[in-house]
PDB file of C-alpha atoms in Angstrom:
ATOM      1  CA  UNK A   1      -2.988 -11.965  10.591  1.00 65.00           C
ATOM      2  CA  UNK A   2       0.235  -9.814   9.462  1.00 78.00           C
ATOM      3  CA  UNK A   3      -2.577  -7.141   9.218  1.00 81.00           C
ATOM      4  CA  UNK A   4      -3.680  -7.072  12.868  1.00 83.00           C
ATOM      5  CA  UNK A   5      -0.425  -7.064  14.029  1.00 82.00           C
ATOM      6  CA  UNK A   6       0.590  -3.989  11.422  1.00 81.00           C
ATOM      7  CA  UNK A   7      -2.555  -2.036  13.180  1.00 80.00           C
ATOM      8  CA  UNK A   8      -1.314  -3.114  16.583  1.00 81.00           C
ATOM      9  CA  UNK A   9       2.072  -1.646  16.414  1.00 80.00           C
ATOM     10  CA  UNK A  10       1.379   1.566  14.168  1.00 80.00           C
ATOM     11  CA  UNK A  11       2.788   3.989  16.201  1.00 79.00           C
ATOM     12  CA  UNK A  12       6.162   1.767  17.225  1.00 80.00           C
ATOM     13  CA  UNK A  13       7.032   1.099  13.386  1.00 80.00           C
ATOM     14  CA  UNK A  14       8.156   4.676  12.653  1.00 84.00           C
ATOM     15  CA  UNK A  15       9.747   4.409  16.035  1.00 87.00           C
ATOM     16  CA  UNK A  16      12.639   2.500  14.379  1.00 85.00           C
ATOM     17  CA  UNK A  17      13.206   4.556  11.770  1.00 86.00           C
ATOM     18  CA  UNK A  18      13.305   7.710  13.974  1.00 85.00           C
ATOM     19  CA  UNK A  19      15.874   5.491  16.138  1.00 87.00           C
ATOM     20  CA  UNK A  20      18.204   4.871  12.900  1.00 91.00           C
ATOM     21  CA  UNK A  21      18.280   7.960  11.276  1.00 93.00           C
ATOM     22  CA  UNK A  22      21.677   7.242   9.149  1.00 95.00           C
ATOM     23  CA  UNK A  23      19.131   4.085   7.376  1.00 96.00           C
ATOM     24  CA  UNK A  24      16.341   6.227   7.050  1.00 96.00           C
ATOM     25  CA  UNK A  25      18.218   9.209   5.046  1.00 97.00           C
ATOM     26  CA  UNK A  26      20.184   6.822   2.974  1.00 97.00           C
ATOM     27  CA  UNK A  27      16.941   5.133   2.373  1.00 97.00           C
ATOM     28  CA  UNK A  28      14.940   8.452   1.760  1.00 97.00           C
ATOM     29  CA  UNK A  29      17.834   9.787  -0.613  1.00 98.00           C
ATOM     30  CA  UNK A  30      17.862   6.429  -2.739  1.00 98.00           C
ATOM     31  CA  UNK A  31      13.908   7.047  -2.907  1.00 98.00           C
ATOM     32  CA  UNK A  32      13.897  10.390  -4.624  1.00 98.00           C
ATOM     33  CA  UNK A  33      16.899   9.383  -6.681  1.00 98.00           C
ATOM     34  CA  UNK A  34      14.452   6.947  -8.486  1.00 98.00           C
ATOM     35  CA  UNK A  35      12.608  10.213  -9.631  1.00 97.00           C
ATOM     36  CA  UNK A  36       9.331   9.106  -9.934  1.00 98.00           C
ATOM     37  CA  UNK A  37       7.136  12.150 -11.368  1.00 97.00           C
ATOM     38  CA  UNK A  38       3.144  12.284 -12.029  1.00 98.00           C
ATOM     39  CA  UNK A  39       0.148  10.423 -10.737  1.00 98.00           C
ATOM     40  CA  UNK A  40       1.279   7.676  -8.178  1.00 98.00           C
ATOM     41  CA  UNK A  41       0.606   5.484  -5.431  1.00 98.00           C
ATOM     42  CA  UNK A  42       2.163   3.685  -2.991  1.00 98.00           C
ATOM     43  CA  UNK A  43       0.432  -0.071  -2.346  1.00 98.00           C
ATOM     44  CA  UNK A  44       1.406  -0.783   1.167  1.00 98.00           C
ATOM     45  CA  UNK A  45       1.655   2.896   2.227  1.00 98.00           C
ATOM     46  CA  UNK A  46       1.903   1.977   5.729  1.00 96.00           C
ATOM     47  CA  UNK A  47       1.912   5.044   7.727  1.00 95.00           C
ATOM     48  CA  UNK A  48       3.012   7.010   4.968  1.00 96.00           C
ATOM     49  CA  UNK A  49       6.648   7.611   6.375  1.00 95.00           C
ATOM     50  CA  UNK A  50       8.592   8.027   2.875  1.00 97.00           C
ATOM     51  CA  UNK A  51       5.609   9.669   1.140  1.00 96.00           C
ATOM     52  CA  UNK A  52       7.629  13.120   0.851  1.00 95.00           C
ATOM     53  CA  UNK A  53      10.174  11.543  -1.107  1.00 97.00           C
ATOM     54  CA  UNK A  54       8.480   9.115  -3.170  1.00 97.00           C
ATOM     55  CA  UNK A  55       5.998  12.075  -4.587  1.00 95.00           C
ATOM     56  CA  UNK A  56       2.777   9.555  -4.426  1.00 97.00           C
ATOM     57  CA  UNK A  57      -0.263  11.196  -4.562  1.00 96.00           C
ATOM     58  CA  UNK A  58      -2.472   8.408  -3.212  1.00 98.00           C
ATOM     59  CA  UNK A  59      -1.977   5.422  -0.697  1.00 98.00           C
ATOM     60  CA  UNK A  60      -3.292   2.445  -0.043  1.00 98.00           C
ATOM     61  CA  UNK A  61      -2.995  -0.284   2.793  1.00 98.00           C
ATOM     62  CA  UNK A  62      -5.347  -2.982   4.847  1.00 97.00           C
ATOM     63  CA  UNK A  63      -4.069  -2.280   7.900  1.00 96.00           C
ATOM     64  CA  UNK A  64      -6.246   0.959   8.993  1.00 96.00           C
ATOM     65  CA  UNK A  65      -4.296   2.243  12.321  1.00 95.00           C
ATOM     66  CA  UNK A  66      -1.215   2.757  10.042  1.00 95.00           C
ATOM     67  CA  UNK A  67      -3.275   4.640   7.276  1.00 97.00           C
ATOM     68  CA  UNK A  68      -4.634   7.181   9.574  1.00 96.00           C
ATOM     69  CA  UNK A  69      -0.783   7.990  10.904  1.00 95.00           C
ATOM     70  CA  UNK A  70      -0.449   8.078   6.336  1.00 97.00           C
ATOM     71  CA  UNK A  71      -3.739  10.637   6.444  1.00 97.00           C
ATOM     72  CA  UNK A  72      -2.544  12.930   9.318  1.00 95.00           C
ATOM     73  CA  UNK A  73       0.657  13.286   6.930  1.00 94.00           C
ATOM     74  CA  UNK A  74      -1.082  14.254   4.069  1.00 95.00           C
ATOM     75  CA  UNK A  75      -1.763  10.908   1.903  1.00 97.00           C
ATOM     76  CA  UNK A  76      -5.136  10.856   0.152  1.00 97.00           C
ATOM     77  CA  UNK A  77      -5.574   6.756   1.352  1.00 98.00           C
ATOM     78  CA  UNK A  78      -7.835   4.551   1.224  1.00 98.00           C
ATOM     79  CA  UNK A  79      -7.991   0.916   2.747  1.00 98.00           C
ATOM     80  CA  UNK A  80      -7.478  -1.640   0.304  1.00 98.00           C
ATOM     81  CA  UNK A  81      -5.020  -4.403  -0.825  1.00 98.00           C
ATOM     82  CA  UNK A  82      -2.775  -5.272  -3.980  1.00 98.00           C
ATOM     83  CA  UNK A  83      -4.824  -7.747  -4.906  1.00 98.00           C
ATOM     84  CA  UNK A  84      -7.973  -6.442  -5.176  1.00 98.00           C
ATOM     85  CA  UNK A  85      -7.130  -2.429  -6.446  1.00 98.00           C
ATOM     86  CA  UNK A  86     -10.495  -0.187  -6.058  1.00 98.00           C
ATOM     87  CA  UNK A  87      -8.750   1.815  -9.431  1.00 98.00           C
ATOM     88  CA  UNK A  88     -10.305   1.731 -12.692  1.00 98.00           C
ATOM     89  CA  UNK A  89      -7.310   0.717 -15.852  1.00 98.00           C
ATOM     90  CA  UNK A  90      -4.666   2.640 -16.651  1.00 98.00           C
ATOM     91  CA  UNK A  91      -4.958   5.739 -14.162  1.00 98.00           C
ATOM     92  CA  UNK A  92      -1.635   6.076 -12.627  1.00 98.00           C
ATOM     93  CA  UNK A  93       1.496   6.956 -13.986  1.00 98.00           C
ATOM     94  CA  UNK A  94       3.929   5.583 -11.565  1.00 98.00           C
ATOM     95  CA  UNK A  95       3.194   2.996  -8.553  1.00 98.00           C
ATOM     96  CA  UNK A  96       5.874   2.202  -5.583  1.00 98.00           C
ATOM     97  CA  UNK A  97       5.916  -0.779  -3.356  1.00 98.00           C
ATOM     98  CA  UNK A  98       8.257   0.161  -0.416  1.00 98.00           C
ATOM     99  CA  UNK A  99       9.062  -3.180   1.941  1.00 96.00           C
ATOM    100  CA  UNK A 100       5.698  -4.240   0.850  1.00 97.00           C
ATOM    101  CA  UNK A 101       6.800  -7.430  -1.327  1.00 97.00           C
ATOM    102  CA  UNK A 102       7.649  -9.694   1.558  1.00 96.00           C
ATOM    103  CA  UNK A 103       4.696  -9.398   3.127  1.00 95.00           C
ATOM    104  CA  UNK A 104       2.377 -10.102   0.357  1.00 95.00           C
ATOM    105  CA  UNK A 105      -0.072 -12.837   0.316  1.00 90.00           C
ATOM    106  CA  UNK A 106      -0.458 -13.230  -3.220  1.00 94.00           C
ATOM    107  CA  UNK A 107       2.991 -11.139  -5.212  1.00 96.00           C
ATOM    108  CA  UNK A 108       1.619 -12.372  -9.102  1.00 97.00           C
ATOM    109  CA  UNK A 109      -1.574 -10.900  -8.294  1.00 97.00           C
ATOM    110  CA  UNK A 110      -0.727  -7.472  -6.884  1.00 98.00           C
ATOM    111  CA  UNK A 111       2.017  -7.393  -9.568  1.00 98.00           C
ATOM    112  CA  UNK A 112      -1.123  -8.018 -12.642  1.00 97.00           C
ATOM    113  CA  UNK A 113      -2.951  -5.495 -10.929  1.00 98.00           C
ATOM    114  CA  UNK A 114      -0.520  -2.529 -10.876  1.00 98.00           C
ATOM    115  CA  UNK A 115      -0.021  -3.344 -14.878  1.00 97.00           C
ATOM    116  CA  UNK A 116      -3.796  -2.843 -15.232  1.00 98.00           C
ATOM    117  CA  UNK A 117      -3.726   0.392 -12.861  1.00 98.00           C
ATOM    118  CA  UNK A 118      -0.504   1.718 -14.355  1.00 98.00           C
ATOM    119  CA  UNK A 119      -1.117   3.841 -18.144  1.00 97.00           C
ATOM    120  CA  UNK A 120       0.730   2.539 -20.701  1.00 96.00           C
ATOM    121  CA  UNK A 121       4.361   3.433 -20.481  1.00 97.00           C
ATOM    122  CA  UNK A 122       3.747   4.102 -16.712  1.00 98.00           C
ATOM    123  CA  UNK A 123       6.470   2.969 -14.314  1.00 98.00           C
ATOM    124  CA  UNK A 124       6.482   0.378 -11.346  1.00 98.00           C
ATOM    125  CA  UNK A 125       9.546   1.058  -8.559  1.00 98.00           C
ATOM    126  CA  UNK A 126       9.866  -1.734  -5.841  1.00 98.00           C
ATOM    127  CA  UNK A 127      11.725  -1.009  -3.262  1.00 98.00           C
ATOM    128  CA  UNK A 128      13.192  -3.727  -0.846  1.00 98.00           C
ATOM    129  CA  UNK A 129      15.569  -5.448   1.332  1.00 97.00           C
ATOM    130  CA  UNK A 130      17.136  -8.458  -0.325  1.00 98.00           C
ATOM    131  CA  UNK A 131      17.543 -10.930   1.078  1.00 97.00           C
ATOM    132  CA  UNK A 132      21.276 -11.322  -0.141  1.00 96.00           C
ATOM    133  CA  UNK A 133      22.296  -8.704   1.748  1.00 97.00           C
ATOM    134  CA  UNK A 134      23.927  -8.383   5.238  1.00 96.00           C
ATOM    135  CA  UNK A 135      20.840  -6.543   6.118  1.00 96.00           C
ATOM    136  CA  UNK A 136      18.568  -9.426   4.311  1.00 96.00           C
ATOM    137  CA  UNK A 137      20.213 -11.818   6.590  1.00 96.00           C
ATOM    138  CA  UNK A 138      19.498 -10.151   9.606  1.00 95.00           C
ATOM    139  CA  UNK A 139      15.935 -10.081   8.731  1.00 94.00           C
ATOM    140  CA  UNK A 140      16.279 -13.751   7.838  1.00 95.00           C
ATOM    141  CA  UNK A 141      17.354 -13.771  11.569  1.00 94.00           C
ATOM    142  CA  UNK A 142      14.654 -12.159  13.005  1.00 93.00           C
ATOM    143  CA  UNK A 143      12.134 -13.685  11.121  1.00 94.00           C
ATOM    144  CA  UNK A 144      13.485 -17.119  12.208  1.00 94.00           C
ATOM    145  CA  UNK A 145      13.544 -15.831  15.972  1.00 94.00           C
ATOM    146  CA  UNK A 146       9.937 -15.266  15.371  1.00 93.00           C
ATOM    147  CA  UNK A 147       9.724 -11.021  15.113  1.00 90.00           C
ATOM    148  CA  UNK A 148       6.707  -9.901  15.139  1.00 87.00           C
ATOM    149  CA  UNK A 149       6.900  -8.540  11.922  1.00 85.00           C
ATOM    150  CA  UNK A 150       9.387 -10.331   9.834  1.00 89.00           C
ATOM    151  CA  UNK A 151       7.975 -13.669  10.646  1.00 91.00           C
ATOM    152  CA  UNK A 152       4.960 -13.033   8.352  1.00 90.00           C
ATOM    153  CA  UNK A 153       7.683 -12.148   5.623  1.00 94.00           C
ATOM    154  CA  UNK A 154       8.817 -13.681   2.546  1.00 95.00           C
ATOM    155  CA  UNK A 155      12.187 -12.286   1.456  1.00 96.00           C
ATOM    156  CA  UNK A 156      13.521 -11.968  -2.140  1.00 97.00           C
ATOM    157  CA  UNK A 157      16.790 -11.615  -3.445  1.00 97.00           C
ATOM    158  CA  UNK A 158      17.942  -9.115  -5.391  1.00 98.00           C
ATOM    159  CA  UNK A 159      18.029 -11.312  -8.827  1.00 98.00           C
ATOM    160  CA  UNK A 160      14.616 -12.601  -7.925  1.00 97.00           C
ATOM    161  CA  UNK A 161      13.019  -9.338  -7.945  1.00 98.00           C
ATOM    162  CA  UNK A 162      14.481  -8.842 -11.457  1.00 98.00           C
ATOM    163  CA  UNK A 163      13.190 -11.919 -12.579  1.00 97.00           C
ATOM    164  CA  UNK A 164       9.571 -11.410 -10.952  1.00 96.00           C
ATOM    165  CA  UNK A 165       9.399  -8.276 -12.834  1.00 97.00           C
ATOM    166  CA  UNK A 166      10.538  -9.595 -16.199  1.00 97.00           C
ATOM    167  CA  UNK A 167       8.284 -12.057 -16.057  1.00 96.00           C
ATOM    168  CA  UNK A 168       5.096  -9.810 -15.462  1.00 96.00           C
ATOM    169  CA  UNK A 169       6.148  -7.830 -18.905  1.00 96.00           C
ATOM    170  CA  UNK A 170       8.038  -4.714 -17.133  1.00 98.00           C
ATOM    171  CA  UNK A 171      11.416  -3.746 -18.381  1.00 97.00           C
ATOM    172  CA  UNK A 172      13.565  -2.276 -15.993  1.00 98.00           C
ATOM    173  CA  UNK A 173      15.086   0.939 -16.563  1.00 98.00           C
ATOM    174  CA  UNK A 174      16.782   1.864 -13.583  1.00 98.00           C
ATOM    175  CA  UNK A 175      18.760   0.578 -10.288  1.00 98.00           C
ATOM    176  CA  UNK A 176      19.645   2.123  -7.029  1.00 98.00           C
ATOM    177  CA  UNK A 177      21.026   0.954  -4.212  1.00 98.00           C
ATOM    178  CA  UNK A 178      22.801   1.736  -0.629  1.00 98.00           C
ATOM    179  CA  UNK A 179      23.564   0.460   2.598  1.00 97.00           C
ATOM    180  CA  UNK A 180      27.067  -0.733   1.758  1.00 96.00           C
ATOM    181  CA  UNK A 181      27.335  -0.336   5.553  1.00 96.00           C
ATOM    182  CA  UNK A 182      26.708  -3.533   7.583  1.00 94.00           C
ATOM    183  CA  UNK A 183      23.583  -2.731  10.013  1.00 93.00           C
ATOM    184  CA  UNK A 184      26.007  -3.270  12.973  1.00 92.00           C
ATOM    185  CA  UNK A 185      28.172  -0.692  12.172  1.00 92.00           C
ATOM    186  CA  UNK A 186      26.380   2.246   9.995  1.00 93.00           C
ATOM    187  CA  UNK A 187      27.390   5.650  11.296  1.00 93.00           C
ATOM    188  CA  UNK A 188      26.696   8.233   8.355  1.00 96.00           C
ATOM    189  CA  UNK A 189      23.961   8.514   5.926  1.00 97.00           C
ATOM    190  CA  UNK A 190      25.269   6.853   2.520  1.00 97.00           C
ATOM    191  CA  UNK A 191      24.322   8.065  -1.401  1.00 98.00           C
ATOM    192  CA  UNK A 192      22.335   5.875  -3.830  1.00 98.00           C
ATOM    193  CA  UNK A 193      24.686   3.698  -6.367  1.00 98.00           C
ATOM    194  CA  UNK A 194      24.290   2.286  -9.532  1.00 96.00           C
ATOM    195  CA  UNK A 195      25.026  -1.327  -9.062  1.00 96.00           C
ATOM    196  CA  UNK A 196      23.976  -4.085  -6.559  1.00 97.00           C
ATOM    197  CA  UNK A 197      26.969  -5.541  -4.744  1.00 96.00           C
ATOM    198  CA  UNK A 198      25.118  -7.055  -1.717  1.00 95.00           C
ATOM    199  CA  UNK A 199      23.706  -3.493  -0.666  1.00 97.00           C
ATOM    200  CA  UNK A 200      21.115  -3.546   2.170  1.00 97.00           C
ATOM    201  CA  UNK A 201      18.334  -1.543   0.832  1.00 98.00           C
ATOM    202  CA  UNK A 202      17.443  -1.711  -3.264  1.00 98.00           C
ATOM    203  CA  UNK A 203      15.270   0.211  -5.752  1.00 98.00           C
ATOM    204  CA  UNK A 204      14.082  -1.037  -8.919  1.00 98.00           C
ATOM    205  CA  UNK A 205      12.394   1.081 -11.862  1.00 98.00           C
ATOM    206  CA  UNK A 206      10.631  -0.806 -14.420  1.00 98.00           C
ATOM    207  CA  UNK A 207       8.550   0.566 -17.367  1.00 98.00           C
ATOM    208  CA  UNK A 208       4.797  -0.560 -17.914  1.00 97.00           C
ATOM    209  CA  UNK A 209       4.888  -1.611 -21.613  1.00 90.00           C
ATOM    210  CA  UNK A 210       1.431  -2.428 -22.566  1.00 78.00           C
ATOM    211  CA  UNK A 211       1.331  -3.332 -26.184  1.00 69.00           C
TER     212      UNK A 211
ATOM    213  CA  UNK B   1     -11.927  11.580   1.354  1.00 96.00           C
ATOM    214  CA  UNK B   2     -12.124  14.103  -1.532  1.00 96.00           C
ATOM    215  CA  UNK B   3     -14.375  13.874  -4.241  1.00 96.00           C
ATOM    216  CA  UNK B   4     -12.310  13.889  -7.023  1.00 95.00           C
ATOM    217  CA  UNK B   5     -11.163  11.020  -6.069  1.00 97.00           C
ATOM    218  CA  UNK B   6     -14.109   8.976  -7.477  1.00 97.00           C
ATOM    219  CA  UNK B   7     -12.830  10.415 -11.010  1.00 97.00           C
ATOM    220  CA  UNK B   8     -10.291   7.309 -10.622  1.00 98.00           C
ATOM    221  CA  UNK B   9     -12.158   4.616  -8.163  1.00 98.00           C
ATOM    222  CA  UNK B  10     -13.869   1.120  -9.568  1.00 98.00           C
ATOM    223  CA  UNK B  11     -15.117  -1.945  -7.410  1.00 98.00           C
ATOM    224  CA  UNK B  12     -12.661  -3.868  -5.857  1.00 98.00           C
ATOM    225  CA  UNK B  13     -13.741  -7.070  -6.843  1.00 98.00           C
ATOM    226  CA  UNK B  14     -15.542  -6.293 -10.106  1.00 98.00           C
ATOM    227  CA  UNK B  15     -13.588  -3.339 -11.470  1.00 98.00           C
ATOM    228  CA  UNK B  16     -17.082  -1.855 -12.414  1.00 98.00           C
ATOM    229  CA  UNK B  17     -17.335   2.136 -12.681  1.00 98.00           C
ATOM    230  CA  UNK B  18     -18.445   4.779 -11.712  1.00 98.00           C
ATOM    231  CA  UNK B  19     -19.088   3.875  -8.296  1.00 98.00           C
ATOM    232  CA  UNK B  20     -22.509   5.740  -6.846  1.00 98.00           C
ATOM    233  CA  UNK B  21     -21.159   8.089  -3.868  1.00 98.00           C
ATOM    234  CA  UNK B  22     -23.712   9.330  -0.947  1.00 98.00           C
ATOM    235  CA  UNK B  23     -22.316  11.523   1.623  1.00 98.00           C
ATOM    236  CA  UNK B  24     -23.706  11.362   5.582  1.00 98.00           C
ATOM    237  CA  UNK B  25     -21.208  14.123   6.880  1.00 98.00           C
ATOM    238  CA  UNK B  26     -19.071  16.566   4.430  1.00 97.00           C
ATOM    239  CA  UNK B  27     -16.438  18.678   6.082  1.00 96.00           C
ATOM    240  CA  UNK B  28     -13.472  19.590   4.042  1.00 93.00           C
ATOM    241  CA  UNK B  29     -13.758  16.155   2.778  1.00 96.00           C
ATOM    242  CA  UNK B  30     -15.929  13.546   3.105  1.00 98.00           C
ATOM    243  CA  UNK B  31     -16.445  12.289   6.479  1.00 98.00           C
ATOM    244  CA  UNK B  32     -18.980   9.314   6.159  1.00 98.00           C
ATOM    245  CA  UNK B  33     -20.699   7.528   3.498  1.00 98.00           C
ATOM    246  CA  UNK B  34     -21.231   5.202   1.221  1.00 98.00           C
ATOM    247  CA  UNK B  35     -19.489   4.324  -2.042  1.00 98.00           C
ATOM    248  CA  UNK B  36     -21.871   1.904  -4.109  1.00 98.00           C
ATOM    249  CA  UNK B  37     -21.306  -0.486  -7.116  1.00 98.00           C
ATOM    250  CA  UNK B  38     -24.592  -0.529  -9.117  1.00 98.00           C
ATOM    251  CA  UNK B  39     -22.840  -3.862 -11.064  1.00 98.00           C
ATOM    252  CA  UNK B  40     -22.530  -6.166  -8.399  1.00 98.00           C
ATOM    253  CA  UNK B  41     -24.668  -4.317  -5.455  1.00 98.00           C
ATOM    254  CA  UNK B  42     -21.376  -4.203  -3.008  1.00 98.00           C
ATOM    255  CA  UNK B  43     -21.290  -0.978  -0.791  1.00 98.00           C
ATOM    256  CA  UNK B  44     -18.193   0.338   0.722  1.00 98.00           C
ATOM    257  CA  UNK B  45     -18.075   2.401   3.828  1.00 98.00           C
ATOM    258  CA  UNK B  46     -15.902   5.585   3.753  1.00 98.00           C
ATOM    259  CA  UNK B  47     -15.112   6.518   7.727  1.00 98.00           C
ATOM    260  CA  UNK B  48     -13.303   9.109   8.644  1.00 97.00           C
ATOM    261  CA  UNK B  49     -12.710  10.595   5.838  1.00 98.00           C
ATOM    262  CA  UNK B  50     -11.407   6.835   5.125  1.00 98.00           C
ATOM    263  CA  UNK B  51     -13.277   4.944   2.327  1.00 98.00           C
ATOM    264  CA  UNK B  52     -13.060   1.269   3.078  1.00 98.00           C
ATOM    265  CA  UNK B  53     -12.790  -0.783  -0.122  1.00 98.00           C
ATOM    266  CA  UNK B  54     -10.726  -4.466   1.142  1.00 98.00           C
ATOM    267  CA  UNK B  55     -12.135  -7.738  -0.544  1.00 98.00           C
ATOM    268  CA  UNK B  56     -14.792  -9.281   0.824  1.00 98.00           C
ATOM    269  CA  UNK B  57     -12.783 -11.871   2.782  1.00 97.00           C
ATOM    270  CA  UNK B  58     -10.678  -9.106   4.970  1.00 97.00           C
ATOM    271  CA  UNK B  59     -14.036  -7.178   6.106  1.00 97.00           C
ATOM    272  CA  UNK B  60     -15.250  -6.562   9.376  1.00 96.00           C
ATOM    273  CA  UNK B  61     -18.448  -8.099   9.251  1.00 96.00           C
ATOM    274  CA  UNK B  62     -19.752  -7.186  12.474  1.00 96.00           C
ATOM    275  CA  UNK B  63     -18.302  -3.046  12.267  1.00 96.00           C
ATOM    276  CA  UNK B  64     -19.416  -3.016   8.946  1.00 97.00           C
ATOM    277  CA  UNK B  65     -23.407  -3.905  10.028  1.00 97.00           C
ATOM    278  CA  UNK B  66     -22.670  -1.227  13.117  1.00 97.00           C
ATOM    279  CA  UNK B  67     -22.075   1.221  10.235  1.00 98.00           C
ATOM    280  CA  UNK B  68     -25.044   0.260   8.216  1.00 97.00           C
ATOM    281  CA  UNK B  69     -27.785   0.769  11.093  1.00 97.00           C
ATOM    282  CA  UNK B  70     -26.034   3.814  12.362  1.00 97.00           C
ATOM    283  CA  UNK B  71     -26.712   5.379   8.794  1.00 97.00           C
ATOM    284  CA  UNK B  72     -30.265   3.168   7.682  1.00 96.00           C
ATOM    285  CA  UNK B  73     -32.210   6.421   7.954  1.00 97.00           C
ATOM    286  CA  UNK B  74     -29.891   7.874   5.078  1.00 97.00           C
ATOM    287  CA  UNK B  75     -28.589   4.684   3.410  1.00 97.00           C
ATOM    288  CA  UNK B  76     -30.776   3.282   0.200  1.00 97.00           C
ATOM    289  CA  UNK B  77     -33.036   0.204   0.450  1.00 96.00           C
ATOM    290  CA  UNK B  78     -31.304  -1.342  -2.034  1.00 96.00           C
ATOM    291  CA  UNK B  79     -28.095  -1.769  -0.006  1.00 97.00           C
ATOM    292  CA  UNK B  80     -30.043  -2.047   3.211  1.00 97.00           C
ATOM    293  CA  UNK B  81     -31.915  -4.890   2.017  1.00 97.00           C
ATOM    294  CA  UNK B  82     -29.477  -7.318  -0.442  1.00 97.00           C
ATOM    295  CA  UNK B  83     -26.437  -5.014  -0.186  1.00 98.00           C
ATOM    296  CA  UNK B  84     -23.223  -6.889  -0.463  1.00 97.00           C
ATOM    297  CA  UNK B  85     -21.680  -8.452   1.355  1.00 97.00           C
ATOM    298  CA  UNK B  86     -23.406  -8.097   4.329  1.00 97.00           C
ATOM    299  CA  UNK B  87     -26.929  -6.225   4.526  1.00 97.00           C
ATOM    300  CA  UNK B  88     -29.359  -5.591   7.388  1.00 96.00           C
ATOM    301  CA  UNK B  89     -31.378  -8.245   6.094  1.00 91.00           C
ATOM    302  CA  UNK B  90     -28.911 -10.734   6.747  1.00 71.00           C
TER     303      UNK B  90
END
């Protein structure tokens, strides 16, 4: 279902960001600021929108209106899911998920098949809203108002993305976040920080440690 | 899609590889045809340049048989016949 409605509304989901350029910036900035280098992929490419910063390689997404907006950009994509990766073991060295956790339908599975994708000592970066955020709440909002979107979501907060990854075997290695800003008052673009303290928009590097 | 790309691809649902690749239309890239998994006998369609690998519970059963008979000249027997998971035999 979320699919069809992702293919439906393609073209008005970059709308938004082009609407609220101070969250996209601050979002792009904390993107590259996770440094991600090599062979990647993005699962849940979408329509490709942060590929330039992210420096993926290769996309993937089931919802095929969005991919071809991801193609006309540049992303090698295919359509696929998390769950069932069309990648032989260990080929990629890094692999982002971008606003992609909430809306997946199985998270343990997608998470055991980016270890098998990812080489050994390869790195996974989710990136996300949590949902203990002022932002997360809003979203919590929306989804409860019945958006269109967000009401196919699953939100996690911040500690709960830590403790999905621990559990999977990944050690994290880096944090980043921004959007100190409430979302009913941002007026400038803001720099990625260090340390979560309720920030609206998170990025979490964890390293692929296979033996 | 490009053809290096098959360096890195495996079945979807049974991870085999390499996946058998026959092109219909070759631009810059791959336009249409068919990626093939001589383990389990699935085919995937690539479409515009697209390849289409999803489970076999999120295809399109119904586009995906549209794409089969628009190709059956070109596409092997094999797939035609007991290709997975839909075929023209049905």
């Amino acid at each position: 279902m979320i699919i069809k409605v992702f293919d439906e509304f393609a073209e008005e989901y970059d709308k938004w960001y082009q609407q609220n350029r101070e969250v996209f910036e601050s979002e792009c900035r904390l993107i590259k600021s996770l440094e991600l280098k090599g062979f990647g992929i993005e699962v849940g490419v979408g329509t490709g929108i942060f590929a330039p910063f992210s420096n993926i390689s290769i996309g993937i997404d089931p919802a095929i209106n969005m991919l071809k907006i991801a193609k006309r950009r540049g992303v090698e994509v295919i359509n696929a899911v998390g769950e069932a990766m069309p990648f032989r073991n260990d080929v990629f060295d890094f692999v982002i998920m971008i606003t992609t956790l909430p809306f997946l339908k199985d998270p343990s599975k997608v998470l055991d098949e980016i270890r098998r994708i990812l080489k050994n000592g390869g790195e996974i970066a989710i990136v996300d809203v949590p949902k203990n955020s002022k932002w997360g709440r809003l979203y919590e909002e929306k989804k409860a108002k019945g958006h269109r979107f967000y009401r196919f979501a699953n939100f996690y907060n911040f500690e709960e993305i830590l403790e999905i990854l621990n559990r999977k075997g990944f050690e994290v290695i880096k944090i980043r976040a921004t959007l100190r800003q409430p979302p009913e008052s941002i007026t400038k673009v803001e720099d990625p920080e260090d340390e979560f303290k309720n920030h609206g928009f998170i990025g979490i590097k964890a390293l692929n440690n296979k033996v | 899609m490009k053809r290096r790309l098959l360096d890195i691809l495996a079945c979807p649902m049974c991870k085999y590889y390499p996946l058998e690749l026959i092109v219909f239309e070759e631009e810059e890239e791959i336009e249409e045809g068919l990626l093939i998994c001589n383990n389990c006998n699935r085919w995937y369609p690539i479409i515009e340049a697209i390849p289409h690998m999803l489970p076999d519970d999120l295809r399109d059963e119904k586009e995906d048989l549209e794409f089969l008979k628009k190709w059956q000249e070109r596409a092997p027997e094999k797939i035609l016949k007991s290709g997975k998971p839909f075929n023209l035999k049905g």
